[in-house]
Short mmCIF file of C-alpha atoms in Angstrom, two decimals:
data_model
loop_
_atom_site.label_atom_id
_atom_site.label_comp_id
_atom_site.label_asym_id
_atom_site.label_seq_id
_atom_site.Cartn_x
_atom_site.Cartn_y
_atom_site.Cartn_z
CA MET A 1 22.25 82.16 114.50
CA SER A 2 21.45 78.72 113.10
CA ALA A 3 21.37 77.84 109.41
CA SER A 4 17.56 77.87 109.44
CA GLN A 5 17.52 81.27 111.12
CA HIS A 6 19.92 82.54 108.46
CA GLU A 7 17.62 81.24 105.73
CA ASN A 8 14.61 82.92 107.37
CA ALA A 9 16.50 86.20 107.63
CA LEU A 10 17.35 85.98 103.96
CA GLU A 11 13.72 85.33 103.08
CA ARG A 12 12.59 88.37 105.07
CA ALA A 13 15.34 90.87 104.22
CA ALA A 14 16.67 89.81 100.84
CA HIS A 15 13.56 88.96 98.85
CA PRO A 16 14.04 90.09 95.22
CA GLU A 17 11.29 92.71 95.39
CA HIS A 18 13.27 94.50 98.09
CA HIS A 19 16.01 95.29 95.57
CA PRO A 20 14.21 96.55 92.45
CA ALA A 21 16.94 99.09 91.65
CA PHE A 22 19.59 96.36 91.60
CA ASP A 23 17.43 94.12 89.40
CA GLN A 24 16.82 97.05 87.06
CA PHE A 25 20.54 97.77 86.91
CA VAL A 26 21.34 94.15 86.01
CA ALA A 27 18.69 94.35 83.27
CA THR A 28 20.21 97.60 81.98
CA ILE A 29 23.68 96.06 81.67
CA SER A 30 22.16 93.02 79.94
CA ALA A 31 20.44 95.34 77.45
CA LEU A 32 23.69 97.17 76.76
CA ARG A 33 25.35 93.85 75.94
CA ALA A 34 22.45 92.64 73.77
CA PRO A 35 22.86 92.39 69.96
CA ASP A 36 20.98 95.66 69.51
CA GLY A 37 22.68 97.31 72.48
CA CYS A 38 25.78 99.48 72.77
CA PRO A 39 28.65 98.65 70.34
CA TRP A 40 31.26 99.54 72.96
CA ASP A 41 29.72 97.39 75.69
CA ARG A 42 29.27 94.46 73.30
CA GLU A 43 32.98 94.53 72.40
CA GLN A 44 34.27 94.34 75.96
CA THR A 45 35.92 91.24 77.38
CA HIS A 46 37.06 90.30 80.88
CA SER A 47 40.60 91.50 80.14
CA SER A 48 39.74 94.63 78.16
CA ILE A 49 38.10 96.31 81.15
CA ALA A 50 40.05 94.65 83.97
CA HIS A 51 42.02 97.83 84.68
CA ASN A 52 38.74 99.71 85.23
CA MET A 53 38.11 97.60 88.34
CA ILE A 54 41.35 98.85 89.90
CA GLU A 55 40.73 102.48 88.95
CA GLU A 56 37.16 102.51 90.28
CA ALA A 57 38.20 100.80 93.51
CA TYR A 58 40.89 103.41 94.17
CA GLU A 59 38.44 106.24 93.45
CA ALA A 60 35.97 104.71 95.89
CA VAL A 61 38.68 104.47 98.56
CA ASP A 62 39.57 108.14 98.00
CA ALA A 63 35.92 109.13 98.56
CA ILE A 64 35.71 106.96 101.68
CA GLU A 65 38.89 108.40 103.17
CA ALA A 66 37.72 111.94 102.36
CA GLY A 67 34.43 111.31 104.17
CA ASP A 68 32.58 112.53 101.08
CA VAL A 69 29.35 110.56 101.38
CA ALA A 70 27.76 111.78 98.14
CA HIS A 71 30.91 111.02 96.18
CA MET A 72 31.24 107.67 97.96
CA ARG A 73 27.75 106.70 96.82
CA GLU A 74 28.66 107.52 93.23
CA GLU A 75 32.01 105.71 93.31
CA LEU A 76 30.53 102.59 94.92
CA GLY A 77 28.08 102.57 92.04
CA ASP A 78 31.00 102.60 89.61
CA VAL A 79 32.56 99.65 91.45
CA LEU A 80 29.23 97.82 91.26
CA LEU A 81 29.13 98.56 87.54
CA GLN A 82 32.40 96.69 87.08
CA VAL A 83 31.10 93.67 89.01
CA VAL A 84 27.81 93.51 87.11
CA LEU A 85 29.40 94.13 83.71
CA GLN A 86 32.06 91.46 84.26
CA SER A 87 29.30 89.08 85.37
CA GLN A 88 27.24 89.85 82.26
CA ILE A 89 30.27 89.22 80.02
CA ALA A 90 30.62 85.87 81.77
CA ALA A 91 26.89 85.13 81.36
CA ASP A 92 27.08 85.86 77.64
CA ALA A 93 29.96 83.37 77.39
CA GLY A 94 28.10 80.73 79.39
CA GLU A 95 30.59 80.92 82.28
CA PHE A 96 28.53 82.26 85.21
CA ASP A 97 26.14 85.10 86.01
CA ILE A 98 25.56 87.65 88.77
CA GLU A 99 23.39 85.16 90.70
CA ASP A 100 26.34 82.75 90.81
CA VAL A 101 28.62 85.53 92.03
CA ALA A 102 26.20 86.51 94.80
CA ALA A 103 25.55 82.90 95.81
CA ASP A 104 29.27 82.10 95.98
CA VAL A 105 30.19 85.12 98.09
CA ASP A 106 27.20 84.53 100.38
CA ALA A 107 28.28 80.93 100.96
CA LYS A 108 31.81 82.13 101.61
CA MET A 109 30.68 84.71 104.18
CA VAL A 110 28.65 82.08 106.04
CA ARG A 111 31.57 79.63 105.90
CA ARG A 112 34.11 82.23 107.04
CA HIS A 113 31.98 83.33 110.00
CA PRO A 114 31.57 80.10 112.02
CA HIS A 115 31.36 82.25 115.17
CA VAL A 116 28.05 83.61 113.81
CA PHE A 117 26.67 80.72 111.76
CA GLY A 118 28.43 77.84 113.51
CA ASP A 119 29.88 76.68 116.81
CA GLU A 120 33.15 78.63 116.88
CA ALA A 121 33.77 81.54 119.28
CA ALA A 122 35.49 84.87 118.73
CA ALA A 123 35.70 87.46 121.49
CA GLY A 124 36.80 90.42 119.38
CA ALA A 125 37.70 91.71 115.94
CA SER A 126 41.30 90.46 116.10
CA GLU A 127 40.11 86.94 116.95
CA VAL A 128 37.67 87.13 114.03
CA LEU A 129 40.55 87.86 111.65
CA ASN A 130 42.54 84.94 113.04
CA LEU A 131 39.52 82.68 112.64
CA TRP A 132 38.98 83.92 109.08
CA ASP A 133 42.56 83.02 108.16
CA LYS A 134 42.27 79.58 109.77
CA VAL A 135 39.04 78.84 107.88
CA LYS A 136 40.70 79.91 104.63
CA LEU A 137 43.64 77.61 105.36
CA ARG A 138 41.29 74.68 106.08
CA GLU A 139 39.48 75.35 102.80
CA LYS A 140 42.78 75.29 100.91
CA GLN A 141 43.86 72.07 102.63
CA ALA A 142 40.54 70.42 101.76
CA ALA A 143 40.86 71.54 98.13
CA ASP A 144 44.44 70.29 97.98
CA GLN A 145 43.43 66.91 99.40
CA ALA A 146 40.57 66.60 96.91
CA GLY A 147 42.97 67.37 94.08
CA GLU A 148 45.46 64.77 95.27
CA GLU A 149 42.77 62.11 95.59
CA SER A 150 41.54 62.78 92.07
CA GLY A 151 45.06 62.64 90.67
CA GLY A 152 44.86 66.24 89.50
CA GLU A 153 47.40 69.04 89.39
CA PRO A 154 49.76 69.66 92.32
CA PRO A 155 48.16 71.87 94.98
CA ALA A 156 48.52 75.63 94.64
CA GLY A 157 51.07 77.28 96.88
CA LEU A 158 49.84 79.03 100.00
CA LEU A 159 50.89 82.44 98.66
CA ASP A 160 49.74 81.93 95.07
CA GLY A 161 46.45 83.64 95.86
CA VAL A 162 48.15 86.93 96.78
CA PRO A 163 48.15 89.05 93.59
CA VAL A 164 51.59 90.36 92.67
CA SER A 165 49.79 93.45 91.33
CA PHE A 166 48.85 94.50 94.88
CA PRO A 167 50.63 97.57 96.29
CA ALA A 168 53.76 96.30 97.99
CA LEU A 169 52.64 96.99 101.57
CA MET A 170 49.27 95.35 101.00
CA GLN A 171 50.99 92.37 99.39
CA ALA A 172 53.42 92.07 102.30
CA GLN A 173 50.64 92.12 104.89
CA LYS A 174 48.63 89.49 102.98
CA ILE A 175 51.70 87.26 102.68
CA SER A 176 52.48 87.73 106.37
CA ARG A 177 48.91 86.88 107.43
CA LYS A 178 48.84 83.72 105.35
CA ALA A 179 52.21 82.53 106.65
CA ALA A 180 51.14 83.23 110.24
CA ALA A 181 47.90 81.29 109.75
CA ALA A 182 50.05 78.33 108.72
CA GLY A 183 52.01 78.59 111.97
CA PHE A 184 55.02 80.56 110.69
CA GLU A 185 54.87 83.22 113.38
CA TRP A 186 56.91 84.86 116.13
CA GLU A 187 55.77 84.17 119.69
CA THR A 188 55.60 87.78 120.84
CA LEU A 189 55.56 91.31 119.45
CA GLU A 190 58.93 91.85 121.11
CA ASP A 191 60.32 89.04 118.95
CA VAL A 192 59.09 90.86 115.85
CA TRP A 193 60.75 94.08 116.99
CA GLY A 194 63.93 92.06 117.45
CA GLN A 195 63.64 90.97 113.82
CA VAL A 196 63.20 94.61 112.77
CA GLN A 197 66.40 95.59 114.55
CA SER A 198 68.24 92.66 112.98
CA GLU A 199 67.13 93.77 109.51
CA ILE A 200 68.14 97.36 110.25
CA ASP A 201 71.61 96.16 111.25
CA GLU A 202 71.91 94.24 107.97
CA LEU A 203 70.76 97.30 106.02
CA ASN A 204 73.35 99.51 107.72
CA GLU A 205 76.07 96.94 106.99
CA ALA A 206 75.11 96.76 103.31
CA TYR A 207 75.00 100.56 103.09
CA ASP A 208 78.38 100.95 104.80
CA GLN A 209 79.98 98.56 102.29
CA ALA A 210 78.48 100.25 99.21
CA SER A 211 80.11 103.05 97.25
CA LYS A 212 78.37 106.36 97.83
CA ALA A 213 78.21 109.76 96.17
CA ALA A 214 78.95 112.95 98.08
CA ASN A 215 75.25 113.28 98.93
CA GLY A 216 75.24 109.82 100.52
CA LYS A 217 73.34 108.02 97.78
CA VAL A 218 74.63 104.58 96.81
CA GLU A 219 76.17 104.42 93.34
CA GLY A 220 78.54 102.42 91.20
CA ASP A 221 78.34 98.65 91.62
CA PRO A 222 74.82 97.50 90.61
CA GLU A 223 75.10 94.45 92.86
CA ALA A 224 75.91 96.60 95.88
CA ILE A 225 72.98 98.90 95.11
CA ALA A 226 70.66 95.90 94.71
CA HIS A 227 71.93 94.54 98.05
CA VAL A 228 71.05 97.79 99.85
CA GLU A 229 67.64 97.78 98.19
CA GLU A 230 67.08 94.17 99.22
CA GLU A 231 67.98 94.88 102.84
CA LEU A 232 65.74 97.94 102.91
CA GLY A 233 62.91 95.77 101.62
CA ASP A 234 63.53 93.33 104.46
CA VAL A 235 63.24 96.20 106.97
CA LEU A 236 59.93 97.29 105.44
CA PHE A 237 58.61 93.73 105.40
CA SER A 238 59.52 93.24 109.06
CA LEU A 239 57.72 96.50 109.93
CA VAL A 240 54.64 95.17 108.16
CA ASN A 241 54.81 92.19 110.51
CA VAL A 242 54.86 94.62 113.43
CA ALA A 243 51.74 96.29 112.03
CA ARG A 244 49.98 92.94 111.61
CA ARG A 245 50.82 91.85 115.16
CA MET A 246 49.50 95.19 116.43
CA GLY A 247 46.29 94.73 114.47
CA VAL A 248 47.08 97.69 112.20
CA ASN A 249 46.77 97.72 108.41
CA SER A 250 50.13 98.94 107.09
CA GLU A 251 48.72 100.11 103.75
CA ASN A 252 46.09 102.24 105.51
CA ALA A 253 48.68 103.55 107.95
CA LEU A 254 51.04 104.72 105.22
CA ARG A 255 48.19 106.20 103.16
CA ALA A 256 47.13 108.18 106.23
CA SER A 257 50.69 109.41 106.73
CA CYS A 258 50.85 110.49 103.09
CA ARG A 259 47.58 112.41 103.47
CA LYS A 260 48.89 114.06 106.65
CA PHE A 261 52.15 115.07 104.98
CA ARG A 262 50.31 116.49 101.94
CA THR A 263 48.00 118.51 104.19
CA ARG A 264 50.90 119.94 106.17
CA TRP A 265 52.90 120.68 103.04
CA SER A 266 49.94 122.50 101.51
CA ALA A 267 49.67 124.61 104.67
CA MET A 268 53.39 125.43 104.43
CA GLU A 269 52.98 126.51 100.81
CA GLN A 270 50.06 128.74 101.79
CA SER A 271 52.11 130.32 104.58
CA ALA A 272 55.04 130.94 102.25
CA PHE A 273 52.69 132.48 99.66
CA GLU A 274 51.26 134.83 102.28
CA GLN A 275 54.83 135.91 103.08
CA GLY A 276 55.47 136.60 99.41
CA VAL A 277 58.12 133.89 98.99
CA ARG A 278 58.32 130.47 97.43
CA LEU A 279 58.67 127.52 99.76
CA GLU A 280 61.54 126.09 97.73
CA ASP A 281 63.50 129.36 98.12
CA MET A 282 63.42 129.16 101.92
CA THR A 283 66.24 127.76 104.01
CA CYS A 284 65.79 124.38 105.67
CA GLU A 285 65.48 126.13 109.04
CA GLU A 286 62.71 128.39 107.70
CA GLN A 287 60.90 125.44 106.19
CA ASN A 288 61.11 123.55 109.49
CA ARG A 289 59.53 126.50 111.30
CA LEU A 290 56.63 126.46 108.83
CA TRP A 291 56.35 122.68 109.25
CA GLU A 292 56.07 122.97 113.03
CA GLN A 293 53.55 125.78 112.65
CA ALA A 294 51.47 123.67 110.23
CA LYS A 295 51.51 120.77 112.70
CA ALA A 296 50.35 123.03 115.51
CA ASP A 297 47.62 124.69 113.42
CA LEU A 298 46.22 121.39 112.16
CA ARG A 299 45.96 120.02 115.73
CA LYS A 300 43.54 122.82 116.66
#
C-alpha cells in the first residue's frame, strides 16, 4: 500500500464522524477536568495516577487470558480512560493532547511497517519482529546523530528505553531483543542452548561452594548467597534468549504455566475435600497421585 493509498484509507475508515463515542468520551474527560468539573479529576497529575495505568493494563490482560469478552471490553475501556485522562492532563498543561498522541503512534506504525507502507519485505511474523527492531535501531541511530550534530547531550544508551519497572522476564526479553538487533547474537539456537548449559554449570559450582542448611537452602555468607542468586539469574536470562530465538514470549509462557499449575492445584484441593482430608495433611506420594489425576482430568 502506497502512502497515498494509506491516506485514502484513513479518509474512508477513520473520518471523525465514524467515532462519535470516542469523541464524546474525550469531551467527557475534558469536562471532568474543567474548572467546574470534578474536584478529584482536577487534582490529578501525570505522576499521581501513573500506577493506575499498570493496574488497568494487568486487569485487561487477565480478562484477555480468561477469554472473558465482556470483561475484556470493560477493562480495555479502563485502559483507554488512562490514556485519555493522561492526555487531557497534558493538554491542560500545554504539553500535548490526544490528537498528538494518536498522530505520533500512527506515524510510528507506518514507519515501523515498511513491508506494508514501504519497499521492505517480510515473509512471516518472525521476520516482521526482526524488521521492527531494525527500524527502531535506525531511528535511534538517526536521533543520536542529530543530537551529536547539534552539540546536545550524549546519546541515550540502547537499553535505556527498557523500563526497569517491567517484570523481570519481560525486561530480559526486551533487553535481549535490543541487543540482538544491534548484532549481539548467537549464530544458532544450539549455541544459545550451549550458553544455558554453561550458566547451569556455573550455578551448580556456586551452589556447591556455598554453605547450606540441612534442607539444602544456602545460608550464612551473604556474598555466597548473592553469588548463587546471580548465577541463577544468568540461567534464567539465558533461557529467555532461548525463548526469543524460538519466537516465544517468555513472560506469556511463564504466566501460562502459572495458570496451569493453579488450575491443577485447585483440582487437587477439590479432590482432597471430596475425600474428607486436607491437601496439606496428605503424604507427598498421595499428593503426587492427585497431581497426576488432575493432569489427566484436565486433558479431557
